[in-house]
mmCIF file of C-alpha atoms in Angstrom:
data_model
loop_
_atom_site.group_PDB
_atom_site.id
_atom_site.type_symbol
_atom_site.label_atom_id
_atom_site.label_comp_id
_atom_site.label_asym_id
_atom_site.label_seq_id
_atom_site.Cartn_x
_atom_site.Cartn_y
_atom_site.Cartn_z
ATOM 1 C CA MET C 1 -0.782 -14.611 27.617
ATOM 2 C CA VAL C 2 -1.244 -13.628 23.979
ATOM 3 C CA LYS C 3 -1.103 -10.029 22.839
ATOM 4 C CA PHE C 4 -2.211 -8.901 19.414
ATOM 5 C CA THR C 5 -1.649 -5.743 17.426
ATOM 6 C CA ILE C 6 -4.715 -4.609 15.503
ATOM 7 C CA LEU C 7 -4.303 -2.081 12.697
ATOM 8 C CA ALA C 8 -7.426 -0.148 11.731
ATOM 9 C CA GLY C 9 -8.177 1.849 8.595
ATOM 10 C CA GLY C 10 -10.882 4.458 8.196
ATOM 11 C CA TYR C 11 -12.103 7.626 6.526
ATOM 12 C CA THR C 12 -9.314 9.764 7.935
ATOM 13 C CA SER C 13 -5.730 10.468 6.878
ATOM 14 C CA TYR C 14 -4.176 7.858 9.147
ATOM 15 C CA ILE C 15 -4.156 4.186 10.117
ATOM 16 C CA ALA C 16 -4.559 3.531 13.841
ATOM 17 C CA SER C 17 -2.935 0.812 15.929
ATOM 18 C CA TYR C 18 -4.327 -0.985 18.973
ATOM 19 C CA MET C 19 -3.071 -3.650 21.364
ATOM 20 C CA PHE C 20 -5.462 -6.388 22.461
ATOM 21 C CA ASN C 21 -4.478 -8.403 25.533
ATOM 22 C CA SER C 22 -6.467 -11.645 25.446
ATOM 23 C CA GLU C 23 -5.687 -12.436 29.095
ATOM 24 C CA THR C 24 -6.972 -9.180 30.572
ATOM 25 C CA ASN C 25 -9.440 -8.416 27.755
ATOM 26 C CA ASN C 26 -8.053 -4.910 27.363
ATOM 27 C CA LEU C 27 -8.064 -3.080 24.028
ATOM 28 C CA THR C 28 -5.567 -0.221 24.152
ATOM 29 C CA TYR C 29 -5.192 2.537 21.585
ATOM 30 C CA LEU C 30 -1.499 2.855 20.694
ATOM 31 C CA ASN C 31 -0.860 5.323 17.893
ATOM 32 C CA GLN C 32 -1.793 6.629 14.470
ATOM 33 C CA TYR C 33 0.307 6.781 11.311
ATOM 34 C CA ILE C 34 -0.178 9.357 8.579
ATOM 35 C CA THR C 35 -1.283 8.042 5.184
ATOM 36 C CA GLY C 36 -2.916 9.438 2.094
ATOM 37 C CA GLY C 37 -6.555 10.394 2.409
ATOM 38 C CA ASN C 38 -9.153 7.802 3.423
ATOM 39 C CA PRO C 39 -7.293 4.501 3.925
ATOM 40 C CA SER C 40 -10.674 2.802 4.249
ATOM 41 C CA TRP C 41 -9.357 -0.673 3.395
ATOM 42 C CA ILE C 42 -6.116 -2.177 4.689
ATOM 43 C CA ILE C 43 -4.753 -5.674 4.179
ATOM 44 C CA SER C 44 -1.559 -7.591 4.932
ATOM 45 C CA HIS C 45 0.697 -9.010 2.251
ATOM 46 C CA PRO C 46 -0.466 -12.633 1.796
ATOM 47 C CA THR C 47 2.761 -14.164 3.140
ATOM 48 C CA ASN C 48 4.763 -11.320 4.723
ATOM 49 C CA LYS C 49 3.009 -9.743 7.714
ATOM 50 C CA SER C 50 5.621 -6.984 7.886
ATOM 51 C CA ILE C 51 4.094 -5.466 4.731
ATOM 52 C CA LEU C 52 0.743 -3.677 4.616
ATOM 53 C CA TYR C 53 -1.275 -2.358 1.676
ATOM 54 C CA ALA C 54 -3.921 0.366 1.909
ATOM 55 C CA THR C 55 -6.325 2.113 -0.403
ATOM 56 C CA ASN C 56 -6.786 5.854 -0.523
ATOM 57 C CA GLU C 57 -10.520 6.007 -1.276
ATOM 58 C CA ASN C 58 -10.323 9.439 -2.870
ATOM 59 C CA VAL C 59 -12.334 11.116 -5.630
ATOM 60 C CA PRO C 60 -11.536 11.648 -8.461
ATOM 61 C CA ALA C 61 -8.134 9.932 -8.189
ATOM 62 C CA GLY C 62 -7.642 7.002 -5.821
ATOM 63 C CA ALA C 63 -4.361 5.469 -4.759
ATOM 64 C CA LEU C 64 -2.679 2.322 -3.475
ATOM 65 C CA GLN C 65 -0.030 2.579 -0.758
ATOM 66 C CA SER C 66 2.524 0.180 0.716
ATOM 67 C CA PHE C 67 3.976 0.269 4.228
ATOM 68 C CA THR C 68 6.458 -1.618 6.337
ATOM 69 C CA VAL C 69 5.089 -2.801 9.689
ATOM 70 C CA GLY C 70 7.305 -2.543 12.747
ATOM 71 C CA PRO C 71 6.854 -3.355 16.451
ATOM 72 C CA GLU C 72 3.372 -2.604 17.823
ATOM 73 C CA GLY C 73 2.165 -1.906 14.289
ATOM 74 C CA ALA C 74 4.397 1.096 13.603
ATOM 75 C CA LEU C 75 3.948 1.959 9.917
ATOM 76 C CA THR C 76 6.412 3.509 7.479
ATOM 77 C CA LEU C 77 5.140 4.576 4.057
ATOM 78 C CA VAL C 78 7.204 3.195 1.167
ATOM 79 C CA ASP C 79 5.346 3.733 -2.121
ATOM 80 C CA THR C 80 2.154 5.195 -3.584
ATOM 81 C CA ALA C 81 0.560 4.407 -6.958
ATOM 82 C CA TYR C 82 -2.496 5.667 -8.850
ATOM 83 C CA SER C 83 -5.353 3.189 -8.531
ATOM 84 C CA GLY C 84 -6.570 3.679 -12.081
ATOM 85 C CA GLY C 85 -9.823 5.329 -11.083
ATOM 86 C CA SER C 86 -11.982 6.905 -8.420
ATOM 87 C CA GLY C 87 -12.893 5.855 -4.892
ATOM 88 C CA PRO C 88 -11.119 2.492 -4.410
ATOM 89 C CA PRO C 89 -12.784 0.586 -1.513
ATOM 90 C CA TYR C 90 -10.608 -2.545 -1.647
ATOM 91 C CA CYS C 91 -7.119 -3.817 -2.427
ATOM 92 C CA GLY C 92 -5.414 -7.162 -1.990
ATOM 93 C CA GLY C 93 -2.024 -8.739 -2.551
ATOM 94 C CA LEU C 94 -1.905 -11.714 -4.925
ATOM 95 C CA SER C 95 0.216 -14.855 -4.682
ATOM 96 C CA THR C 96 2.057 -13.699 -7.817
ATOM 97 C CA GLY C 97 3.463 -10.618 -6.072
ATOM 98 C CA GLN C 98 1.024 -8.268 -7.772
ATOM 99 C CA VAL C 99 -1.550 -6.119 -5.960
ATOM 100 C CA ALA C 100 -5.164 -5.773 -7.124
ATOM 101 C CA ILE C 101 -7.276 -2.679 -6.505
ATOM 102 C CA VAL C 102 -10.848 -1.874 -7.557
ATOM 103 C CA ASN C 103 -12.393 1.549 -8.117
ATOM 104 C CA TYR C 104 -16.001 1.845 -6.993
ATOM 105 C CA GLY C 105 -16.509 5.371 -8.319
ATOM 106 C CA SER C 106 -15.280 4.770 -11.867
ATOM 107 C CA GLY C 107 -16.148 1.127 -12.535
ATOM 108 C CA THR C 108 -12.531 0.096 -13.062
ATOM 109 C CA ALA C 109 -9.895 -2.217 -11.642
ATOM 110 C CA ARG C 110 -6.147 -2.535 -11.865
ATOM 111 C CA VAL C 111 -3.559 -5.171 -11.013
ATOM 112 C CA ILE C 112 -0.246 -3.495 -10.246
ATOM 113 C CA PRO C 113 3.011 -5.490 -10.375
ATOM 114 C CA THR C 114 5.721 -4.970 -7.803
ATOM 115 C CA THR C 115 9.394 -4.600 -8.659
ATOM 116 C CA THR C 116 12.330 -6.088 -6.774
ATOM 117 C CA ASP C 117 10.279 -6.398 -3.585
ATOM 118 C CA PRO C 118 6.571 -6.350 -2.642
ATOM 119 C CA LEU C 119 6.796 -2.732 -1.445
ATOM 120 C CA HIS C 120 7.549 -0.954 -4.719
ATOM 121 C CA PHE C 121 4.991 -0.683 -7.510
ATOM 122 C CA SER C 122 5.631 -0.897 -11.256
ATOM 123 C CA ILE C 123 2.756 1.279 -12.404
ATOM 124 C CA ASN C 124 3.844 1.513 -16.051
ATOM 125 C CA ASP C 125 3.366 -2.237 -16.477
ATOM 126 C CA SER C 126 -0.301 -2.197 -15.433
ATOM 127 C CA THR C 127 -3.430 -1.891 -17.568
ATOM 128 C CA ILE C 128 -6.757 -0.497 -16.355
ATOM 129 C CA VAL C 129 -9.772 -2.791 -16.735
ATOM 130 C CA THR C 130 -13.044 -0.935 -17.383
ATOM 131 C CA PHE C 131 -16.245 -2.832 -16.661
ATOM 132 C CA PRO C 132 -19.303 -2.347 -18.897
ATOM 133 C CA VAL C 133 -22.215 -0.142 -17.897
ATOM 134 C CA PRO C 134 -25.019 -2.492 -16.822
ATOM 135 C CA THR C 135 -28.191 -2.736 -18.876
ATOM 136 C CA THR C 136 -30.170 -4.509 -16.145
ATOM 137 C CA GLY C 137 -30.473 -4.127 -12.400
ATOM 138 C CA THR C 138 -31.018 -1.004 -10.356
ATOM 139 C CA GLN C 139 -27.728 0.884 -10.167
ATOM 140 C CA GLY C 140 -27.061 1.857 -13.783
ATOM 141 C CA VAL C 141 -23.298 1.968 -13.198
ATOM 142 C CA SER C 142 -20.552 -0.554 -12.556
ATOM 143 C CA GLU C 143 -19.531 -0.573 -8.882
ATOM 144 C CA PRO C 144 -16.729 -3.103 -8.264
ATOM 145 C CA HIS C 145 -16.224 -3.653 -4.555
ATOM 146 C CA MET C 146 -13.659 -6.434 -3.962
ATOM 147 C CA ALA C 147 -10.837 -8.407 -5.594
ATOM 148 C CA TYR C 148 -10.590 -12.068 -4.559
ATOM 149 C CA GLN C 149 -7.949 -14.440 -5.906
ATOM 150 C CA TYR C 150 -9.067 -18.015 -6.493
ATOM 151 C CA GLY C 151 -6.556 -20.211 -8.257
ATOM 152 C CA GLU C 152 -5.289 -18.298 -11.263
ATOM 153 C CA GLU C 153 -8.407 -16.147 -11.511
ATOM 154 C CA LEU C 154 -9.263 -12.793 -9.980
ATOM 155 C CA LEU C 155 -12.919 -12.479 -8.964
ATOM 156 C CA ILE C 156 -14.504 -9.026 -8.673
ATOM 157 C CA PRO C 157 -18.043 -8.602 -7.289
ATOM 158 C CA ASP C 158 -19.803 -5.729 -9.077
ATOM 159 C CA LYS C 159 -22.540 -4.260 -6.891
ATOM 160 C CA GLY C 160 -23.903 -2.137 -9.723
ATOM 161 C CA ASP C 161 -24.090 -4.868 -12.371
ATOM 162 C CA ASP C 162 -25.114 -7.883 -10.258
ATOM 163 C CA LYS C 163 -22.190 -9.940 -11.516
ATOM 164 C CA ILE C 164 -18.935 -11.372 -10.274
ATOM 165 C CA TRP C 165 -16.381 -10.697 -12.993
ATOM 166 C CA ARG C 166 -13.750 -13.336 -13.753
ATOM 167 C CA LEU C 167 -10.391 -11.877 -14.728
ATOM 168 C CA GLY C 168 -7.296 -13.626 -15.989
ATOM 169 C CA GLN C 169 -3.745 -12.559 -16.695
ATOM 170 C CA ASN C 170 -2.813 -12.141 -20.337
ATOM 171 C CA GLY C 171 0.909 -12.766 -20.561
ATOM 172 C CA SER C 172 2.964 -10.316 -18.547
ATOM 173 C CA PRO C 173 2.174 -9.211 -14.970
ATOM 174 C CA GLY C 174 -0.264 -6.315 -14.748
ATOM 175 C CA ASN C 175 -2.048 -7.258 -17.959
ATOM 176 C CA PHE C 176 -5.482 -8.557 -16.935
ATOM 177 C CA SER C 177 -8.811 -8.747 -18.752
ATOM 178 C CA VAL C 178 -12.339 -10.055 -18.204
ATOM 179 C CA HIS C 179 -12.780 -13.611 -19.467
ATOM 180 C CA GLY C 180 -16.044 -14.540 -17.812
ATOM 181 C CA GLN C 181 -18.715 -13.691 -15.265
ATOM 182 C CA ILE C 182 -20.888 -15.288 -12.597
ATOM 183 C CA ALA C 183 -24.427 -13.926 -12.678
ATOM 184 C CA GLN C 184 -26.103 -12.893 -9.433
ATOM 185 C CA PRO C 185 -29.770 -12.097 -8.695
ATOM 186 C CA ILE C 186 -30.856 -8.891 -10.428
ATOM 187 C CA GLY C 187 -30.892 -5.956 -8.036
ATOM 188 C CA SER C 188 -29.089 -7.851 -5.263
ATOM 189 C CA GLY C 189 -25.837 -5.858 -5.321
ATOM 190 C CA PRO C 190 -23.040 -8.400 -4.691
ATOM 191 C CA ARG C 191 -20.434 -6.722 -2.478
ATOM 192 C CA HIS C 192 -18.001 -9.241 -0.933
ATOM 193 C CA ILE C 193 -17.388 -12.963 -1.372
ATOM 194 C CA GLN C 194 -15.700 -15.923 0.279
ATOM 195 C CA ILE C 195 -14.985 -19.347 -1.212
ATOM 196 C CA TYR C 196 -14.847 -22.401 1.024
ATOM 197 C CA GLU C 197 -14.583 -25.994 -0.243
ATOM 198 C CA ASN C 198 -15.247 -24.807 -3.803
ATOM 199 C CA GLN C 199 -18.517 -23.154 -2.852
ATOM 200 C CA LEU C 200 -19.164 -19.454 -3.323
ATOM 201 C CA TYR C 201 -20.644 -17.362 -0.499
ATOM 202 C CA THR C 202 -21.773 -13.877 -1.557
ATOM 203 C CA ILE C 203 -22.986 -11.020 0.610
ATOM 204 C CA HIS C 204 -25.414 -8.772 -1.286
ATOM 205 C CA GLU C 205 -25.589 -5.158 -0.145
ATOM 206 C CA LEU C 206 -28.799 -4.039 -1.861
ATOM 207 C CA ALA C 207 -30.837 -7.130 -0.972
ATOM 208 C CA SER C 208 -29.125 -7.728 2.406
ATOM 209 C CA THR C 209 -28.854 -11.418 1.611
ATOM 210 C CA LEU C 210 -26.267 -14.177 1.830
ATOM 211 C CA THR C 211 -26.220 -16.696 -1.012
ATOM 212 C CA LEU C 212 -24.530 -20.057 -1.503
ATOM 213 C CA GLN C 213 -23.720 -21.760 -4.803
ATOM 214 C CA ASP C 214 -21.194 -24.208 -6.176
ATOM 215 C CA PHE C 215 -18.311 -22.350 -7.745
ATOM 216 C CA PRO C 216 -18.780 -22.662 -11.517
ATOM 217 C CA ALA C 217 -15.878 -24.164 -13.413
ATOM 218 C CA TYR C 218 -14.566 -21.810 -16.095
ATOM 219 C CA PRO C 219 -16.084 -20.757 -18.442
ATOM 220 C CA ASN C 220 -19.520 -21.561 -16.994
ATOM 221 C CA PHE C 221 -21.772 -18.516 -16.690
ATOM 222 C CA SER C 222 -23.148 -19.468 -13.287
ATOM 223 C CA THR C 223 -24.588 -22.236 -11.145
ATOM 224 C CA PRO C 224 -27.970 -22.415 -9.383
ATOM 225 C CA LEU C 225 -28.247 -20.853 -5.949
ATOM 226 C CA LEU C 226 -28.349 -23.558 -3.306
ATOM 227 C CA SER C 227 -29.466 -21.144 -0.589
ATOM 228 C CA ASN C 228 -30.498 -17.484 -0.431
ATOM 229 C CA VAL C 229 -31.233 -16.035 3.022
ATOM 230 C CA SER C 230 -31.789 -12.614 4.558
ATOM 231 C CA THR C 231 -29.138 -11.248 6.907
ATOM 232 C CA VAL C 232 -31.501 -8.679 8.447
ATOM 233 C CA PRO C 233 -32.604 -9.135 12.077
ATOM 234 C CA TYR C 234 -36.226 -10.043 12.660
ATOM 235 C CA TYR C 235 -37.026 -6.828 14.516
ATOM 236 C CA GLN C 236 -36.626 -3.755 12.317
ATOM 237 C CA PRO C 237 -37.313 -0.280 13.702
ATOM 238 C CA ALA C 238 -39.630 1.912 11.646
ATOM 239 C CA GLY C 239 -37.500 3.833 9.174
ATOM 240 C CA SER C 240 -34.644 1.339 9.177
ATOM 241 C CA SER C 241 -32.807 0.591 5.927
ATOM 242 C CA PHE C 242 -30.330 -2.261 5.710
ATOM 243 C CA ALA C 243 -27.233 -2.725 3.560
ATOM 244 C CA ALA C 244 -25.208 -5.868 4.297
ATOM 245 C CA ALA C 245 -21.459 -5.321 4.113
ATOM 246 C CA GLU C 246 -19.034 -8.100 5.091
ATOM 247 C CA VAL C 247 -18.815 -11.894 5.101
ATOM 248 C CA LEU C 248 -16.161 -13.904 6.983
ATOM 249 C CA ILE C 249 -15.564 -17.657 7.178
ATOM 250 C CA PRO C 250 -12.761 -18.497 9.632
ATOM 251 C CA LEU C 251 -11.217 -21.865 8.810
ATOM 252 C CA PRO C 252 -12.085 -24.744 11.176
ATOM 253 C CA THR C 253 -9.760 -25.490 14.090
ATOM 254 C CA ALA C 254 -9.817 -27.987 16.956
ATOM 255 C CA GLU C 255 -11.555 -25.427 19.168
ATOM 256 C CA PHE C 256 -13.871 -24.233 16.406
ATOM 257 C CA PRO C 257 -14.545 -27.245 14.157
ATOM 258 C CA THR C 258 -17.585 -25.762 12.397
ATOM 259 C CA PRO C 259 -16.932 -23.183 9.636
ATOM 260 C CA TYR C 260 -19.560 -20.658 10.702
ATOM 261 C CA ILE C 261 -20.295 -17.727 8.400
ATOM 262 C CA TYR C 262 -20.306 -14.238 9.936
ATOM 263 C CA THR C 263 -22.037 -11.363 8.131
ATOM 264 C CA SER C 264 -22.332 -7.708 9.113
ATOM 265 C CA ASN C 265 -25.566 -5.763 8.846
ATOM 266 C CA ARG C 266 -25.556 -2.001 8.357
ATOM 267 C CA ASN C 267 -28.691 -0.114 9.255
ATOM 268 C CA ILE C 268 -28.285 3.141 7.339
ATOM 269 C CA GLY C 269 -31.723 4.377 8.416
ATOM 270 C CA VAL C 270 -33.276 4.788 11.862
ATOM 271 C CA GLN C 271 -31.016 2.994 14.338
ATOM 272 C CA ASP C 272 -32.038 0.209 16.678
ATOM 273 C CA PRO C 273 -31.030 1.237 20.241
ATOM 274 C CA ARG C 274 -29.145 -2.072 20.435
ATOM 275 C CA GLY C 275 -27.088 -1.190 17.363
ATOM 276 C CA ASP C 276 -26.437 -3.263 14.264
ATOM 277 C CA THR C 277 -26.038 -7.020 14.274
ATOM 278 C CA ILE C 278 -23.520 -9.602 13.221
ATOM 279 C CA ALA C 279 -25.531 -12.501 11.804
ATOM 280 C CA ILE C 280 -24.036 -15.985 12.233
ATOM 281 C CA PHE C 281 -24.952 -18.759 9.788
ATOM 282 C CA GLU C 282 -24.128 -22.432 9.421
ATOM 283 C CA LYS C 283 -24.258 -24.466 6.227
ATOM 284 C CA VAL C 284 -26.395 -27.566 6.800
ATOM 285 C CA ASP C 285 -27.001 -29.877 3.817
ATOM 286 C CA ASN C 286 -26.291 -26.989 1.431
ATOM 287 C CA ARG C 287 -28.727 -24.718 3.253
ATOM 288 C CA LEU C 288 -27.740 -21.585 5.123
ATOM 289 C CA VAL C 289 -29.230 -21.724 8.618
ATOM 290 C CA LEU C 290 -29.259 -18.674 10.909
ATOM 291 C CA ARG C 291 -27.754 -19.492 14.301
ATOM 292 C CA ASN C 292 -27.622 -16.047 15.913
ATOM 293 C CA GLN C 293 -28.139 -12.321 15.502
ATOM 294 C CA VAL C 294 -25.650 -10.636 17.825
ATOM 295 C CA TYR C 295 -26.468 -7.011 18.646
ATOM 296 C CA THR C 296 -23.285 -4.972 18.872
ATOM 297 C CA GLY C 297 -24.172 -1.393 19.778
ATOM 298 C CA LEU C 298 -22.248 -0.365 16.633
ATOM 299 C CA ASP C 299 -23.570 1.948 13.917
ATOM 300 C CA GLN C 300 -23.116 0.677 10.335
ATOM 301 C CA ILE C 301 -20.588 -2.169 10.570
ATOM 302 C CA ARG C 302 -18.754 -1.690 7.289
ATOM 303 C CA GLY C 303 -15.794 -3.883 8.137
ATOM 304 C CA MET C 304 -14.848 -6.594 10.598
ATOM 305 C CA MET C 305 -12.084 -9.198 10.712
ATOM 306 C CA HIS C 306 -11.387 -12.461 12.502
ATOM 307 C CA GLY C 307 -8.170 -12.878 14.442
ATOM 308 C CA GLN C 308 -7.235 -16.122 12.724
ATOM 309 C CA GLN C 309 -4.975 -14.141 10.397
ATOM 310 C CA ALA C 310 -2.686 -13.510 13.415
ATOM 311 C CA GLY C 311 -2.089 -17.218 14.001
ATOM 312 C CA GLU C 312 -2.484 -19.324 17.129
ATOM 313 C CA GLY C 313 -4.909 -17.881 19.650
ATOM 314 C CA GLY C 314 -6.427 -15.388 17.273
ATOM 315 C CA ASP C 315 -9.095 -17.747 15.966
ATOM 316 C CA ALA C 316 -11.206 -17.075 19.071
ATOM 317 C CA TYR C 317 -11.790 -13.400 18.241
ATOM 318 C CA ILE C 318 -13.476 -11.004 15.824
ATOM 319 C CA VAL C 319 -12.946 -7.231 15.767
ATOM 320 C CA ALA C 320 -15.571 -4.819 14.429
ATOM 321 C CA ALA C 321 -16.423 -1.125 14.345
ATOM 322 C CA GLY C 322 -19.009 1.209 12.896
ATOM 323 C CA PHE C 323 -18.679 3.574 9.962
ATOM 324 C CA ALA C 324 -20.826 6.049 11.918
ATOM 325 C CA GLY C 325 -21.608 6.850 15.535
ATOM 326 C CA THR C 326 -19.250 6.937 18.509
ATOM 327 C CA ALA C 327 -19.140 3.326 19.736
ATOM 328 C CA GLY C 328 -15.471 2.851 18.795
ATOM 329 C CA VAL C 329 -13.762 -0.498 18.191
ATOM 330 C CA LYS C 330 -14.968 -3.719 19.809
ATOM 331 C CA VAL C 331 -13.458 -7.189 20.160
ATOM 332 C CA TYR C 332 -15.748 -10.218 20.397
ATOM 333 C CA LYS C 333 -14.908 -13.707 21.595
ATOM 334 C CA ARG C 334 -16.410 -16.605 19.705
ATOM 335 C CA THR C 335 -18.440 -18.799 22.065
ATOM 336 C CA GLU C 336 -20.535 -21.965 21.748
ATOM 337 C CA GLY C 337 -18.023 -23.289 19.229
ATOM 338 C CA GLY C 338 -18.381 -20.129 17.169
ATOM 339 C CA ALA C 339 -22.187 -20.030 17.036
ATOM 340 C CA ASN C 340 -22.299 -16.958 19.273
ATOM 341 C CA LEU C 341 -20.224 -13.887 20.139
ATOM 342 C CA GLU C 342 -19.453 -12.223 23.460
ATOM 343 C CA GLU C 343 -18.145 -8.660 23.661
ATOM 344 C CA VAL C 344 -14.904 -8.731 25.677
ATOM 345 C CA ALA C 345 -13.184 -5.410 24.946
ATOM 346 C CA VAL C 346 -13.966 -1.936 23.659
ATOM 347 C CA ASN C 347 -11.996 1.228 22.982
ATOM 348 C CA THR C 348 -13.774 4.479 22.129
ATOM 349 C CA GLU C 349 -10.781 6.777 21.662
ATOM 350 C CA LEU C 350 -11.530 6.800 17.932
ATOM 351 C CA PRO C 351 -15.283 6.788 17.241
ATOM 352 C CA THR C 352 -15.232 4.914 13.915
ATOM 353 C CA ARG C 353 -13.065 2.546 11.871
ATOM 354 C CA THR C 354 -13.764 0.584 8.678
ATOM 355 C CA SER C 355 -11.186 -2.210 8.209
ATOM 356 C CA PHE C 356 -8.758 -4.256 10.281
ATOM 357 C CA VAL C 357 -5.592 -6.349 10.202
ATOM 358 C CA TRP C 358 -4.577 -8.653 13.092
ATOM 359 C CA LEU C 359 -0.911 -9.245 13.958
ATOM 360 C CA LYS C 360 0.607 -11.237 16.807
ATOM 361 C CA GLN C 361 2.958 -9.176 18.975
#
């Protein structure tokens, strides 16, 4: 029997904890831990699962917080730092010990060093990167939405400027600047990315598309799109309006040898009675092929996460929730080698959640 702790962030003033029992398929609400306002994105330290980082997606001044993680996901707040802007939707620990955070509301980003341990921030040693106001596209403002480390670079998708910014460190920790960009289709709104086998997968919020391209070697401006497909289900209720949100690529394992791509659709208009879908794709000869649209009963799936981050046994599961509605948190089991999903557990004690971290108990 394998039990997992699942931590869940959201637009509240707490992070919730759940226990998922994979033998009985029970998802149990455990507790909630007070944070700053709106910890909409949470993420584990890249190598130390007893450390958690969270955004406070507040306006006008966002924040980054660090926590220790105890048994059953018990959280203790350690430090809080100014994010360098407004409305941060994403943070992530880097292999260098620094923590990156992006500010959607102010078009800025910051990489904050830590001090003697990964829990304490050295805010005075960090510069704020301000992205330019776009002259093309549809948004008219810079809207950075993610920070993704790849090698020595930090990649930041900008939904408002249809670019993925390439940042590098200039000397001391915390001192980063833009040294390149990867162009994306005008008006597409790149939101989140994944890189697998040196190929770039981008989920575009405004176009609700998933694109594939070879990752351009620095300082190349971009590479041609190899595939560009819609994530939206075939049936669309009148008045529906889609905004794709998340892309996941669990690494292959013996049980799941194919690296399927999972994307979340958010219908922010008139809801389908079956809820929003998780679209499952496979890369075949550099083409993205839709394998399934799994209806979830969830309303606006902003965040989801695969259980592979918890280690052995977790690779069979994905957790998801809606930003709106009352459907709660759901756990899905990957079936047909990962080409399909089966709902195995649900907990509705909290109606909505927006981000997740898996831990093995």
